[in-house]
Short mmCIF file of C-alpha atoms in Angstrom, two decimals:
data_model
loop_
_atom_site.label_atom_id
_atom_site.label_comp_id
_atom_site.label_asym_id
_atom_site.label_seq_id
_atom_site.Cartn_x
_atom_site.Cartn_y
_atom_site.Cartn_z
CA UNK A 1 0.00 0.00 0.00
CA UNK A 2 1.46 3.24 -1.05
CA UNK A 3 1.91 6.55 1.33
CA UNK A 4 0.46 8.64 -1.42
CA UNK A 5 1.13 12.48 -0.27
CA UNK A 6 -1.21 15.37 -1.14
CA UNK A 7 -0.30 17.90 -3.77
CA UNK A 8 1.96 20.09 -1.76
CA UNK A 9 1.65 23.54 -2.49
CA UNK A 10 4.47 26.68 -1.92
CA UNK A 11 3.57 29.97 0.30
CA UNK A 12 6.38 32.34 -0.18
CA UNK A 13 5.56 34.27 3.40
CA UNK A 14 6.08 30.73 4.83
CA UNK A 15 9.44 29.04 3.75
CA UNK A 16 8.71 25.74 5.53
CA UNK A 17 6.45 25.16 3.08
CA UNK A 18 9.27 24.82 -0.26
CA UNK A 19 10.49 21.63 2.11
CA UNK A 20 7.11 20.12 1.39
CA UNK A 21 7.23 21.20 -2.19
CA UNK A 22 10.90 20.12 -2.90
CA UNK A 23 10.08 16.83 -0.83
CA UNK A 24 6.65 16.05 -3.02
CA UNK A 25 8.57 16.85 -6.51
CA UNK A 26 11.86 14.25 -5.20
CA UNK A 27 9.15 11.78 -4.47
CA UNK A 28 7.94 12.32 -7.63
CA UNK A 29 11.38 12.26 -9.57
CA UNK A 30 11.41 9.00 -7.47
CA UNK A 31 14.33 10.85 -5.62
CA UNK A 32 13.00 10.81 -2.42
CA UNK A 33 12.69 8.65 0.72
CA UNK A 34 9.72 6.57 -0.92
CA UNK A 35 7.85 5.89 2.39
CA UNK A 36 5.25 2.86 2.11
CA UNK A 37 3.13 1.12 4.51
CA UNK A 38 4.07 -2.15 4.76
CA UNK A 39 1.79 -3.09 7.78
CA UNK A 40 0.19 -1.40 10.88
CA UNK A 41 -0.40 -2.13 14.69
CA UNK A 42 -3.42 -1.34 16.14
CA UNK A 43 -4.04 2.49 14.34
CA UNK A 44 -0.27 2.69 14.34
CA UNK A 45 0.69 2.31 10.40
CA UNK A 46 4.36 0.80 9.80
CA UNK A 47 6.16 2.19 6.81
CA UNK A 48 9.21 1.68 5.25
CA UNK A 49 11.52 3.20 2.58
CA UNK A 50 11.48 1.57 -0.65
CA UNK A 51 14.19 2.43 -2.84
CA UNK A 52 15.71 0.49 -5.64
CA UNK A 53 19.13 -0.49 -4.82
CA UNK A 54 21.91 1.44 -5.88
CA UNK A 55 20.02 5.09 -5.85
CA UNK A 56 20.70 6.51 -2.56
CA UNK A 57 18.14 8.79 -1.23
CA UNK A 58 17.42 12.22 -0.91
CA UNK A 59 15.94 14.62 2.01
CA UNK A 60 14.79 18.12 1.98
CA UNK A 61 15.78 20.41 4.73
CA UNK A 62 15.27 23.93 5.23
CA UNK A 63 17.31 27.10 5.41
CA UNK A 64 17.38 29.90 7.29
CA UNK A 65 16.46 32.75 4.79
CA UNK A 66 19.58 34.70 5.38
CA UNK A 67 21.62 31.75 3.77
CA UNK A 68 19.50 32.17 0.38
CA UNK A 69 20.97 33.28 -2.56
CA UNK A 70 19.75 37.22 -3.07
CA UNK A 71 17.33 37.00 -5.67
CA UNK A 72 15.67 33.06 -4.89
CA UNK A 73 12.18 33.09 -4.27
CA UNK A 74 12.62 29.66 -2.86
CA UNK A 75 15.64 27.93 -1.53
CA UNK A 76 15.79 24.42 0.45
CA UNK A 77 18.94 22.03 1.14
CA UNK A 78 18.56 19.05 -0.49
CA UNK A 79 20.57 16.08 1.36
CA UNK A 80 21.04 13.26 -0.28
CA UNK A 81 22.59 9.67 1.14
CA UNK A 82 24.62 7.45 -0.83
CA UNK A 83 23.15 4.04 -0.22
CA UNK A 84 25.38 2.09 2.17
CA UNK A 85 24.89 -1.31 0.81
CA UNK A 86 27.10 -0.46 -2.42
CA UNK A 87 30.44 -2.48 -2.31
CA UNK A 88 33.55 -0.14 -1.53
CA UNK A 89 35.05 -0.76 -4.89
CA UNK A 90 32.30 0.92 -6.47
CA UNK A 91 31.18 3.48 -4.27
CA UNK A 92 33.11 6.50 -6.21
CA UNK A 93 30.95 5.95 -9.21
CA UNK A 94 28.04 5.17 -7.10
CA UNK A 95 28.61 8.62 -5.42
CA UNK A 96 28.85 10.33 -8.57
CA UNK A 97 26.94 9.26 -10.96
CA UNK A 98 23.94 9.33 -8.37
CA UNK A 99 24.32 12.99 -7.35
CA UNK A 100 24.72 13.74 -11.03
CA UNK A 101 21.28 12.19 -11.51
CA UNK A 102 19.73 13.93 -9.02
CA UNK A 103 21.29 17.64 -9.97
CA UNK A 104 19.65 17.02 -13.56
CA UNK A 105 16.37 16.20 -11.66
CA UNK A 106 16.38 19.19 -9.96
CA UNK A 107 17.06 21.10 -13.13
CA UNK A 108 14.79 19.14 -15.21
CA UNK A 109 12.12 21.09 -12.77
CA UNK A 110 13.96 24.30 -13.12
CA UNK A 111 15.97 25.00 -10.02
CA UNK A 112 19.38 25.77 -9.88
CA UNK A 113 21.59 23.05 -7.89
CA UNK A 114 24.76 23.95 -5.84
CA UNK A 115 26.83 21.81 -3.96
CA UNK A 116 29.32 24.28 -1.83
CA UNK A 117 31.40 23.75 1.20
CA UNK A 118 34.17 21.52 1.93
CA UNK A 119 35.06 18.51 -0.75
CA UNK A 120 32.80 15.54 0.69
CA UNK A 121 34.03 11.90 -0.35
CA UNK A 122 32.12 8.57 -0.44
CA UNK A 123 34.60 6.83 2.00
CA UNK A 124 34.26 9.39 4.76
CA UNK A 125 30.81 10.24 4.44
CA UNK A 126 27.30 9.78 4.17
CA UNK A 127 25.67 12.15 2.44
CA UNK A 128 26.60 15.31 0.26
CA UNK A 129 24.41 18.52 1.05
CA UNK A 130 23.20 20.31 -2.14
CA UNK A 131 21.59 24.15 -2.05
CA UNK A 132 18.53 24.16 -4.09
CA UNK A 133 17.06 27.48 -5.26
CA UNK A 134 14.20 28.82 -7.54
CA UNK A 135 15.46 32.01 -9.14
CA UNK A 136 13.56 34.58 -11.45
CA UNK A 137 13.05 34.11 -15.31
CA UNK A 138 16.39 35.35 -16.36
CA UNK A 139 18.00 35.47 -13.37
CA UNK A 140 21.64 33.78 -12.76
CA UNK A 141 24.13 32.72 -9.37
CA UNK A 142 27.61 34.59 -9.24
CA UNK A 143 29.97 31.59 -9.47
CA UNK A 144 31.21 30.12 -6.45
CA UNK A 145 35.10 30.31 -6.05
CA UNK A 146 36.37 26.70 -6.39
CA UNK A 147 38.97 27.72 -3.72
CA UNK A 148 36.42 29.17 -1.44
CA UNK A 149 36.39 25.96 1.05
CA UNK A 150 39.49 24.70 0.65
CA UNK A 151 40.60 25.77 3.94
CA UNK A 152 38.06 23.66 5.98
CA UNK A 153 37.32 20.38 6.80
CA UNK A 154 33.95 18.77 6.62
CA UNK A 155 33.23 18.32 10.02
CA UNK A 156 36.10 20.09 11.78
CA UNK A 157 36.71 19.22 15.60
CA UNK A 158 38.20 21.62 17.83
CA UNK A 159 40.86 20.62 20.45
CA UNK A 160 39.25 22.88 22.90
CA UNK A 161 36.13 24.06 23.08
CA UNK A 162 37.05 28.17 23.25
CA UNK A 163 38.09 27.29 20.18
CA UNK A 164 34.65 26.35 18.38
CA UNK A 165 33.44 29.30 16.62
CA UNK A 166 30.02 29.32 18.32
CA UNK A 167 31.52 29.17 21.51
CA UNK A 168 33.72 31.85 20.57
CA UNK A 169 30.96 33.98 19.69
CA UNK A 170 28.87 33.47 22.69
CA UNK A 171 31.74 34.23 24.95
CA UNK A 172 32.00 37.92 22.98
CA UNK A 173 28.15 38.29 23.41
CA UNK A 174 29.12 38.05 26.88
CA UNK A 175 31.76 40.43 26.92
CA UNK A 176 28.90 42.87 25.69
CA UNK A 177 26.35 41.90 28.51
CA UNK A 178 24.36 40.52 25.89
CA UNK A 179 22.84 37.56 27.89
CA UNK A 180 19.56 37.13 26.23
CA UNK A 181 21.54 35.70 23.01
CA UNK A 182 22.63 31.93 22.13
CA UNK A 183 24.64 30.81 19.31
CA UNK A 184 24.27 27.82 17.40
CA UNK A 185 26.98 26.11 15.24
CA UNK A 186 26.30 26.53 11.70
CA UNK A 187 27.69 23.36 9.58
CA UNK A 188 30.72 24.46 7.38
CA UNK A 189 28.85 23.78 3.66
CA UNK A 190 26.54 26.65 4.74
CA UNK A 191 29.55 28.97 5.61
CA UNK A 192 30.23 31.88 3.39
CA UNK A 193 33.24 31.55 1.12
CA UNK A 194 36.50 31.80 2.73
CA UNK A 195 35.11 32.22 6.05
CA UNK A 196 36.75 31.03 8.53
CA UNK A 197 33.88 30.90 11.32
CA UNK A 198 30.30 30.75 10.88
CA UNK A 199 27.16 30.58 13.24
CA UNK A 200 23.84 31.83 13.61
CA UNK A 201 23.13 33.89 16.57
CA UNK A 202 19.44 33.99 18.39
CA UNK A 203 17.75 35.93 20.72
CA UNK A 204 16.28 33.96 23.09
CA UNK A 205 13.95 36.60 25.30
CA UNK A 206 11.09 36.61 22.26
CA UNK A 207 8.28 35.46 24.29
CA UNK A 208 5.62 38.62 24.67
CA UNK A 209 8.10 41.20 22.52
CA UNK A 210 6.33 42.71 19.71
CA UNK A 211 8.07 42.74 16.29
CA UNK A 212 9.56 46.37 17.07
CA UNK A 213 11.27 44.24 19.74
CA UNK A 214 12.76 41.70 17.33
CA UNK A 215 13.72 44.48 15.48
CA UNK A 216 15.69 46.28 18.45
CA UNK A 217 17.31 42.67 19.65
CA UNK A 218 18.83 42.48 16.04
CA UNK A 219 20.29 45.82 15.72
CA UNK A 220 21.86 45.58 19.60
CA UNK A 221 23.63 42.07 18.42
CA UNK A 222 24.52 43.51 14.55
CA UNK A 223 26.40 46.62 16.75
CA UNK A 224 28.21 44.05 18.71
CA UNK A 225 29.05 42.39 15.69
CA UNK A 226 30.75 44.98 13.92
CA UNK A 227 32.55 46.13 16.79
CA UNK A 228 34.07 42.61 17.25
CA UNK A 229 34.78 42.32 13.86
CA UNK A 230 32.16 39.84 12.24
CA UNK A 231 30.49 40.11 9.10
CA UNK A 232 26.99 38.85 8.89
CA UNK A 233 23.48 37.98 7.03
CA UNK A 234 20.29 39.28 7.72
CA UNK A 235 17.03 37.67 6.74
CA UNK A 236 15.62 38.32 3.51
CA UNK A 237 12.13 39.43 4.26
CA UNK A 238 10.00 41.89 7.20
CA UNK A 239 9.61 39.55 10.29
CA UNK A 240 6.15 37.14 10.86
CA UNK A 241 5.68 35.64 14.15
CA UNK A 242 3.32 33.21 12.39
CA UNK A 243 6.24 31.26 10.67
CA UNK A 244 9.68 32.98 11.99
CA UNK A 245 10.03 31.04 15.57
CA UNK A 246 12.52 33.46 16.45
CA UNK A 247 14.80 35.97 15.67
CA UNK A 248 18.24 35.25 14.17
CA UNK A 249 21.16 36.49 12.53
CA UNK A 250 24.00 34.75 10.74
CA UNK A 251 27.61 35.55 11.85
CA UNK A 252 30.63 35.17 10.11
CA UNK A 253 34.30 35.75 10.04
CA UNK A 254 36.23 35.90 6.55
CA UNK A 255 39.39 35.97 5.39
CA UNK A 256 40.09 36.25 1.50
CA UNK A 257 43.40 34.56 0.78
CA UNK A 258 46.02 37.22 -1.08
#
């Protein structure tokens, strides 16, 4: 029996809603996760991915709007998993070939495909993260420097922890008495290029503030920022408490090589 999904339909005030879109066209590229129910217990209903071997899977994430490229009317991160059953020897062109299929899926339904960050490789990892945007008629990306992640590592660890950029960050936010922020680690394929830190910061005392107040939290932290020499990204669009949980601004530190 088939998990057959509604047509899903794309609000541009409320970006969760391109996950559903991006998610209902993989499914039907036959790209996606393929749930089925194979059974049920009680009103419980047991599903299943079904995917033919040898395809790998793909997810669809969102982003925070800031990360978008400037002129997308929709953007999602599209994650997809090389299927772990393929025998070493030929997981290379398994990787490959796969994620080539899937780009030209993408494009076949006219988004534009990306895959930035640091070089991902089928014996280290899982999954490669690609940026999936809907642009204008006639619109166009600037390229993306093929040096502009060079400099990082996929999932970089940090021999102490003052030395995680997040932590880094909240410990400046400190130095400014600005205690009603928290920063959260931002994973290095959605990093700027040639930065050499990235996170997003949030401010956590939302509950009861008015949007004039989400407004005044952001400028106090984009002050702090400059001062302390970060860069960042705003989001794209006026502030709705309806779909923006809270309100956020992405950091960054950069460093263009000479």
């Amino acid at each position: 029996m088939t998990n057959s999904l509604p047509t899903a339909v794309y609000d541009p005030t409320d970006p969760s809603s391109g996950v559903a879109l991006v998610s209902h066209q993989l499914d039907g590229l036959g790209l996606g996760e393929h749930w089925v129910q194979t059974g049920a217990q009680g009103r419980l209903r047991v599903v299943d991915r079904q995917i033919p071997p040898g395809h790998g899977w793909c997810r669809a994430v969102g982003l925070y709007p800031a990360l978008w490229p400037a002129t997308a009317d929709l953007c999602v991160e599209v994650d997809w998993y090389a299927d772990p059953d393929v025998p070493p020897a030929e997981q290379d062109e398994h990787w490959w070939t796969r994620l080539a299929a899937v780009t030209a899926g993408l494009e076949s339904l006219g988004y534009v495909v990306r895959m930035p960050g640091p070089r991902r490789t089928p014996a280290v990892d899982r999954y490669q993260p690609l940026i999936v945007s809907r642009l204008p008629v006639g619109a166009s990306l600037a390229p993306c420097p093929a040096d502009g992640w060079d400099h990082l590592e996929v999932h970089p660890t940090y021999e102490r922890p003052a030395h995680d950029p997040s932590r880094r960050l909240q410990t400046m936010l400190d130095d400014f008495h600005l205690t009603s922020y928290v920063t959260r680690a931002l994973d290095t394929h959605l990093w700027p290029p040639y930065a050499t830190a990235g996170s997003v910061v949030l401010w956590s005392d939302f509950q009861d503030a008015t949007l004039d107040d989400w407004e005044s939290a952001m400028a106090r932290v984009r002050r702090a920022l400059r001062i302390a020499g970060y860069r960042f990204l705003d989001h794209r669009r006026p502030w709705n408490r309806d779909v923006d949980h809270l309100p956020y601004v992405i950091a960054y530190l950069r460093e263009v090589p000479q």
